[in-house]
Amino acid sequence: MSVQDLESRIEDISADIERQKAVLRLLECDKSLLQRQLNAVRDPVGRLPPEISSEIFVQCLPLDPRFHELHEAPALLLNVCNAWTDIAVSNPKLWSTMNIHIPGPGGLAAAVQKRLQRASSHLLNVAMVGPLDPTVATLIWGHSSQLGRLVLSAGHREMEDDPDEDERLLSLAPNISDLVLWDVELMEEEQGVDGVGETLLPNLPQLLFSSYNTEVGESHKILQHIRAPRLEKLTLESPTGEADIISFLRRSSPPLQELNIGDASKAGLGSLDEVLALVPTLTRLEVEWVEIGRAKQLFNILAQPGVLPNLRILELNHMEKTSEAFWNAVLGVLSACRSKLRTVRIAYHFRVPMKYIPSDVLTGLRALVESDGMDIWLGSGRRPDQNELFT
């Protein structure tokens, strides 16, 4: 064959290959469509009403926004089939919870914007970890009226130098009903905080204040600039300045129902009596890592007439050491508070055999259970379902 004939034959074969490829693409497309139809018939979710399938998707998501990565669920639901995609995209609640790590991968702002668009007007549950990215922050601030829960975590970063960003952070606060502050500071100490005014959080029922630090730092100073007159639950999981806590409670005068102190030995609450005097509405008091001395101080305060008249639940967790004097103090305070306390939990960090609790104390505690109906639990680990004196 001549060169011209060979070239012509190659062109004919190439054309046949392209035609076969086109036929193959059509067959692949037909197969894909048929497979989707078969999946839709077999898919139990696809046979359910869309509103039920949508709720199943919602219930499969973690409750904590810190576990809602932008590239994971519910975004993964879009990769299953068209039916699942349609259901997921049409449910704003699926997209209303998000965890934003800053700095993040390329396209972070676009991903946040897409998530906010799909969330529509639904109440937002947002966690932001790291320094505030201006573009992402602007997107979130633009939806501040929808923020129901906001988790702000500075992590182990150095603080930003611009106080305007901090003021802007606080400017959205009035619309939040649940605020979690984790190592969040207003600005560097040398700049001062006089320029930041007080922020009113009129609808805030829950405030959790935490830190990675084991010693009292500067992050607690944000409490100097917050007033929450409707606060019902306050959780202090980090070392906190006593003066700032007292000042915050005085300014806010909240109808506080629940106070959780994460580490009594480092919480900076030396004047515990002054703190408790500011929250007479308290019904639940929970304290972690209680030293014997601090526990006795607390017992002496609670035994005084008129202190926390509405207290119903007392929990002391992770008690490291006990003594005979401690158990006598327990019996004394529970006897003094028998008219108000209904539930008492004392959990040890290590298991303490009942033989180390004085027999007369056990007898007295059993009497409180039997005569007053007080629910007393002594032990370690998880609390049993049934009301018991001890595990």
Coordinates of C-alpha atoms in Angstrom, one line a residue:
M1 CA 0.0 0.0 0.0
S2 CA 1.1 3.4 -0.8
V3 CA 1.7 6.1 1.8
Q4 CA -1.5 7.8 0.7
D5 CA -3.5 4.6 1.0
L6 CA -2.1 4.0 4.5
E7 CA -3.0 7.5 5.7
S8 CA -6.5 7.1 4.2
R9 CA -7.0 3.8 6.0
I10 CA -5.8 5.3 9.3
E11 CA -8.3 8.1 8.9
D12 CA -11.1 5.7 8.3
I13 CA -10.2 3.6 11.3
S14 CA -9.9 6.7 13.5
A15 CA -13.3 7.8 12.3
D16 CA -14.8 4.4 13.2
I17 CA -13.1 4.6 16.6
E18 CA -14.7 8.0 17.3
R19 CA -18.1 6.6 16.2
Q20 CA -17.7 3.7 18.5
K21 CA -16.7 5.9 21.4
A22 CA -19.8 8.0 20.8
V23 CA -21.9 4.9 20.9
L24 CA -20.1 3.8 24.0
R25 CA -20.8 7.1 25.7
L26 CA -24.5 6.9 24.8
L27 CA -24.6 3.3 26.2
E28 CA -22.8 4.4 29.4
C29 CA -25.3 7.3 29.8
D30 CA -28.2 5.0 29.2
K31 CA -26.8 2.5 31.7
S32 CA -26.3 5.3 34.3
L33 CA -29.9 6.5 33.9
L34 CA -31.2 2.9 34.2
Q35 CA -29.0 2.3 37.3
R36 CA -30.3 5.4 38.9
Q37 CA -33.9 4.3 38.2
L38 CA -33.1 0.9 39.7
N39 CA -31.5 2.5 42.7
A40 CA -34.5 4.7 43.2
V41 CA -36.7 1.6 43.1
R42 CA -34.5 -0.3 45.6
D43 CA -33.6 2.6 47.8
P44 CA -35.7 2.5 51.0
V45 CA -35.1 6.2 51.5
G46 CA -36.3 7.0 48.0
R47 CA -39.6 5.2 48.7
L48 CA -40.3 7.4 51.7
P49 CA -42.1 10.7 51.5
P50 CA -39.4 13.5 51.0
E51 CA -40.2 15.1 54.3
I52 CA -39.5 11.9 56.2
S53 CA -36.2 11.2 54.3
S54 CA -35.2 14.8 54.9
E55 CA -35.7 14.4 58.7
I56 CA -33.7 11.2 58.6
F57 CA -30.8 13.1 57.1
V58 CA -31.1 15.7 59.8
Q59 CA -31.1 13.1 62.6
C60 CA -27.9 11.5 61.2
L61 CA -25.9 14.7 61.7
P62 CA -23.9 15.4 64.9
L63 CA -25.4 17.9 67.2
D64 CA -22.2 19.8 67.9
P65 CA -21.3 22.2 65.2
R66 CA -17.6 21.5 65.8
F67 CA -18.1 18.1 64.0
H68 CA -19.9 19.6 61.0
E69 CA -16.9 20.0 58.5
L70 CA -17.8 21.9 55.4
H71 CA -16.6 19.1 53.1
E72 CA -18.4 16.3 55.1
A73 CA -22.1 15.7 55.8
P74 CA -24.4 17.0 54.6
A75 CA -22.2 17.7 51.5
L76 CA -21.6 14.0 51.2
L77 CA -25.3 13.4 50.6
L78 CA -25.0 15.2 47.3
N79 CA -22.7 12.4 46.0
V80 CA -25.2 9.6 46.3
C81 CA -27.9 10.1 43.7
N82 CA -30.2 12.8 42.2
A83 CA -33.0 12.0 44.6
W84 CA -30.8 12.4 47.7
T85 CA -29.4 15.6 46.3
D86 CA -32.9 17.0 45.7
I87 CA -33.9 16.1 49.2
A88 CA -30.8 17.5 50.8
V89 CA -30.7 20.8 48.9
S90 CA -34.4 21.5 49.7
N91 CA -33.9 21.2 53.5
P92 CA -32.4 24.4 54.9
K93 CA -32.0 22.8 58.4
L94 CA -29.4 20.4 57.0
W95 CA -27.1 23.3 56.1
S96 CA -27.7 25.5 59.1
T97 CA -24.9 24.0 61.2
M98 CA -21.3 24.4 60.2
N99 CA -17.7 24.2 61.5
I100 CA -15.4 26.8 59.9
H101 CA -11.6 26.3 60.4
I102 CA -9.6 29.4 59.7
P103 CA -7.3 29.4 57.8
G104 CA -9.0 26.8 55.7
P105 CA -8.5 25.3 52.2
G106 CA -8.9 27.3 49.0
G107 CA -12.4 28.3 48.4
L108 CA -13.4 28.4 52.0
A109 CA -15.4 31.6 51.7
A110 CA -17.2 30.2 48.7
A111 CA -18.1 27.0 50.6
V112 CA -19.4 29.1 53.5
Q113 CA -21.4 31.3 51.2
K114 CA -22.9 28.2 49.5
R115 CA -23.8 26.7 52.9
L116 CA -25.4 30.0 54.0
Q117 CA -27.4 30.1 50.8
R118 CA -28.8 26.6 51.3
A119 CA -29.6 27.4 54.9
S120 CA -31.8 30.1 53.7
S121 CA -33.5 31.9 56.6
H122 CA -33.1 29.0 59.1
L123 CA -31.6 29.6 62.5
L124 CA -27.8 29.1 62.3
N125 CA -25.5 27.1 64.5
V126 CA -21.9 28.1 63.7
A127 CA -18.5 27.2 65.1
M128 CA -15.5 29.3 64.1
V129 CA -12.0 28.1 65.0
G130 CA -9.0 30.3 64.6
P131 CA -8.4 34.0 63.8
L132 CA -11.3 35.9 62.1
D133 CA -10.9 35.8 58.3
P134 CA -12.3 39.1 57.1
T135 CA -14.2 37.6 54.1
V136 CA -15.7 34.7 56.1
A137 CA -16.4 37.0 59.0
T138 CA -18.3 39.4 56.7
L139 CA -20.4 36.5 55.4
I140 CA -21.3 35.4 59.0
W141 CA -22.0 38.9 60.2
G142 CA -24.3 39.4 57.2
H143 CA -26.5 36.6 58.7
S144 CA -26.1 37.7 62.3
S145 CA -29.9 38.0 62.7
Q146 CA -30.1 34.2 62.1
L147 CA -27.4 33.2 64.6
G148 CA -28.9 31.0 67.3
R149 CA -25.7 29.4 68.6
L150 CA -22.2 30.6 68.1
V151 CA -19.0 28.8 69.1
L152 CA -15.9 31.0 68.9
S153 CA -12.5 29.2 69.5
A154 CA -9.3 31.1 69.2
G155 CA -7.2 27.9 69.7
H156 CA -3.5 28.4 70.3
R157 CA -3.1 31.4 68.1
E158 CA -1.8 34.9 68.9
M159 CA -4.4 37.5 69.3
E160 CA -5.2 40.0 66.4
D161 CA -4.1 43.6 66.9
D162 CA -7.2 45.2 65.5
P163 CA -9.7 46.0 68.2
D164 CA -12.3 46.9 65.6
E165 CA -12.7 43.2 64.8
D166 CA -13.4 42.5 68.4
E167 CA -16.0 45.2 68.6
R168 CA -17.6 43.8 65.5
L169 CA -17.6 40.4 67.0
L170 CA -19.6 41.7 70.0
S171 CA -21.9 43.7 67.8
L172 CA -23.6 40.6 66.6
A173 CA -24.1 39.2 70.1
P174 CA -27.6 40.6 70.8
N175 CA -29.0 38.1 68.3
I176 CA -27.4 35.0 69.9
S177 CA -29.2 32.7 72.3
D178 CA -26.3 30.3 73.0
L179 CA -22.7 31.5 73.1
V180 CA -19.6 29.5 73.6
L181 CA -16.3 31.3 74.1
W182 CA -13.1 29.2 73.9
D183 CA -9.9 31.1 74.4
V184 CA -11.4 34.3 73.0
E185 CA -9.7 37.5 73.9
L186 CA -10.7 41.1 73.0
M187 CA -7.2 42.3 72.3
E188 CA -3.6 42.4 73.6
E189 CA -3.4 43.7 77.1
E190 CA -1.0 46.5 76.3
Q191 CA -3.6 48.1 74.0
G192 CA -6.1 48.3 76.8
V193 CA -9.9 47.5 76.5
D194 CA -11.2 50.9 77.5
G195 CA -12.3 51.5 73.9
V196 CA -14.7 48.5 73.9
G197 CA -18.0 49.3 75.5
E198 CA -20.5 47.0 77.1
T199 CA -22.5 44.7 74.9
L200 CA -26.1 43.7 75.9
L201 CA -27.1 40.1 75.1
P202 CA -30.8 40.4 75.8
N203 CA -31.8 36.9 74.7
L204 CA -28.8 34.8 75.8
P205 CA -29.9 31.9 78.1
Q206 CA -26.6 29.9 78.0
L207 CA -23.0 31.0 78.1
L208 CA -20.1 28.6 78.2
F209 CA -16.6 30.0 78.9
S210 CA -13.6 27.8 78.4
S211 CA -9.9 27.8 77.7
Y212 CA -7.0 25.5 76.8
N213 CA -4.9 27.3 79.4
T214 CA -4.5 25.9 82.9
E215 CA -3.8 29.2 84.5
V216 CA -5.8 32.4 84.7
G217 CA -5.0 34.4 81.5
E218 CA -6.5 37.4 79.8
S219 CA -9.4 35.7 78.0
H220 CA -11.8 36.1 80.9
K221 CA -11.6 39.9 80.5
I222 CA -14.3 39.6 77.8
L223 CA -16.8 39.2 80.7
Q224 CA -16.1 42.9 81.6
H225 CA -17.9 43.8 78.4
I226 CA -20.9 41.5 78.4
R227 CA -24.3 41.9 80.1
A228 CA -26.8 39.0 79.9
P229 CA -30.0 39.8 81.9
R230 CA -31.7 36.6 80.8
L231 CA -28.9 34.2 81.4
E232 CA -30.1 30.9 82.9
K233 CA -27.1 28.6 82.5
L234 CA -23.4 29.7 83.1
T235 CA -20.6 27.2 82.6
L236 CA -17.0 28.1 83.6
E237 CA -14.6 25.4 82.3
S238 CA -11.4 27.5 82.6
P239 CA -9.5 29.6 85.2
T240 CA -11.5 32.8 85.5
G241 CA -10.9 36.1 87.2
E242 CA -13.0 36.2 90.4
A243 CA -13.6 40.0 90.1
D244 CA -14.8 39.7 86.5
I245 CA -17.3 37.0 87.4
I246 CA -18.7 39.0 90.3
S247 CA -18.8 42.1 88.2
F248 CA -20.6 40.3 85.4
L249 CA -23.2 38.8 87.7
R250 CA -23.8 42.2 89.3
R251 CA -24.3 44.0 86.0
S252 CA -26.5 41.3 84.5
S253 CA -28.6 40.3 87.6
P254 CA -29.6 37.2 85.6
P255 CA -32.3 34.7 86.7
L256 CA -29.6 32.0 86.7
Q257 CA -30.8 28.5 87.2
E258 CA -27.7 26.5 86.6
L259 CA -24.0 27.2 87.5
N260 CA -21.3 24.8 86.4
I261 CA -17.7 25.4 87.6
G262 CA -15.3 23.3 85.7
D263 CA -12.3 23.3 88.0
A264 CA -12.9 24.7 91.5
S265 CA -9.2 24.7 92.4
K266 CA -8.3 27.0 89.5
A267 CA -11.6 28.9 88.8
G268 CA -10.4 31.9 90.7
L269 CA -13.5 31.9 92.9
G270 CA -12.1 32.5 96.3
S271 CA -15.1 34.5 97.5
L272 CA -17.5 31.7 96.6
D273 CA -20.1 33.1 99.1
E274 CA -20.2 36.4 97.3
V275 CA -20.7 34.7 93.9
L276 CA -23.5 32.5 95.2
A277 CA -25.2 35.5 96.9
L278 CA -25.6 37.0 93.5
V279 CA -27.6 34.1 92.1
P280 CA -30.4 33.3 94.6
T281 CA -32.5 31.8 91.8
L282 CA -30.0 29.0 91.3
T283 CA -31.6 25.5 91.2
R284 CA -28.5 23.4 90.1
L285 CA -24.9 23.8 91.2
E286 CA -22.2 21.5 89.7
V287 CA -18.5 21.7 90.6
E288 CA -15.7 19.7 89.1
W289 CA -12.3 18.7 90.6
V290 CA -13.2 19.8 94.2
E291 CA -10.5 19.8 96.8
I292 CA -11.6 18.9 100.3
G293 CA -10.9 22.4 101.6
R294 CA -13.0 24.0 98.9
A295 CA -15.8 21.4 99.4
K296 CA -15.9 22.2 103.1
Q297 CA -16.1 25.9 102.3
L298 CA -19.0 25.3 100.0
F299 CA -20.8 23.2 102.6
N300 CA -20.4 25.9 105.2
I301 CA -21.9 28.4 102.8
L302 CA -24.8 26.2 101.7
A303 CA -25.7 25.4 105.3
Q304 CA -26.3 29.1 106.2
P305 CA -29.9 30.1 106.3
G306 CA -31.2 31.9 103.2
V307 CA -28.3 30.9 100.9
L308 CA -29.6 29.6 97.6
P309 CA -33.1 29.0 98.8
N310 CA -34.1 27.4 95.5
L311 CA -31.2 24.9 95.2
R312 CA -32.5 21.5 94.2
I313 CA -29.5 19.7 92.7
L314 CA -25.9 19.6 94.0
E315 CA -23.2 17.8 92.1
L316 CA -19.5 17.4 93.1
N317 CA -17.5 15.6 90.5
H318 CA -14.0 14.2 90.4
M319 CA -13.4 14.3 94.1
E320 CA -9.7 13.2 94.4
K321 CA -9.5 12.7 98.2
T322 CA -12.0 12.3 101.1
S323 CA -11.7 12.0 104.8
E324 CA -13.8 11.2 107.8
A325 CA -14.2 15.0 108.5
F326 CA -15.3 15.4 104.9
W327 CA -18.0 12.8 105.1
N328 CA -19.3 14.3 108.4
A329 CA -19.4 17.7 106.6
V330 CA -21.4 16.1 103.8
L331 CA -24.0 14.7 106.3
G332 CA -24.1 18.1 108.1
V333 CA -24.8 20.1 105.0
L334 CA -27.4 17.7 103.6
S335 CA -29.2 17.6 106.9
A336 CA -29.2 21.4 107.0
C337 CA -30.5 21.6 103.4
R338 CA -32.9 18.7 103.6
S339 CA -35.9 21.0 103.0
K340 CA -34.6 22.2 99.6
L341 CA -32.1 19.7 98.2
R342 CA -33.7 16.9 96.2
T343 CA -30.7 15.4 94.3
V344 CA -27.1 15.1 95.5
R345 CA -24.3 13.5 93.5
I346 CA -20.8 13.1 94.8
A347 CA -18.5 11.3 92.3
Y348 CA -14.9 10.4 93.1
H349 CA -12.1 10.5 90.6
F350 CA -11.1 7.1 91.9
R351 CA -13.5 4.5 93.3
V352 CA -13.8 4.7 97.1
P353 CA -15.1 1.6 98.8
M354 CA -18.0 2.2 101.1
K355 CA -16.1 0.8 104.0
Y356 CA -14.1 4.1 104.0
I357 CA -17.2 6.1 104.7
P358 CA -18.1 6.2 108.4
S359 CA -21.0 3.9 109.3
D360 CA -22.8 6.7 111.2
V361 CA -22.6 8.9 108.1
L362 CA -24.0 6.2 105.9
T363 CA -26.8 5.7 108.4
G364 CA -27.6 9.4 108.4
L365 CA -27.6 9.5 104.6
R366 CA -29.9 6.5 104.3
A367 CA -32.3 8.3 106.7
L368 CA -32.4 11.3 104.5
V369 CA -33.2 9.1 101.5
E370 CA -35.9 7.2 103.4
S371 CA -37.5 10.0 105.4
D372 CA -37.1 13.0 103.1
G373 CA -37.0 11.3 99.7
M374 CA -33.6 12.9 98.9
D375 CA -31.9 11.3 95.9
I376 CA -28.3 10.7 97.1
W377 CA -25.7 9.1 94.8
L378 CA -22.1 8.4 96.0
G379 CA -19.7 6.6 93.7
S380 CA -17.6 6.9 90.6
G381 CA -18.4 6.7 86.9
R382 CA -21.7 7.0 85.3
R383 CA -24.8 7.7 87.3
P384 CA -27.3 4.7 87.4
D385 CA -30.8 5.2 86.2
Q386 CA -32.4 4.3 89.5
N387 CA -32.2 6.5 92.5
E388 CA -29.7 4.9 94.9
L389 CA -27.7 5.8 97.9
F390 CA -24.5 4.5 96.3
T391 CA -23.3 2.3 93.5

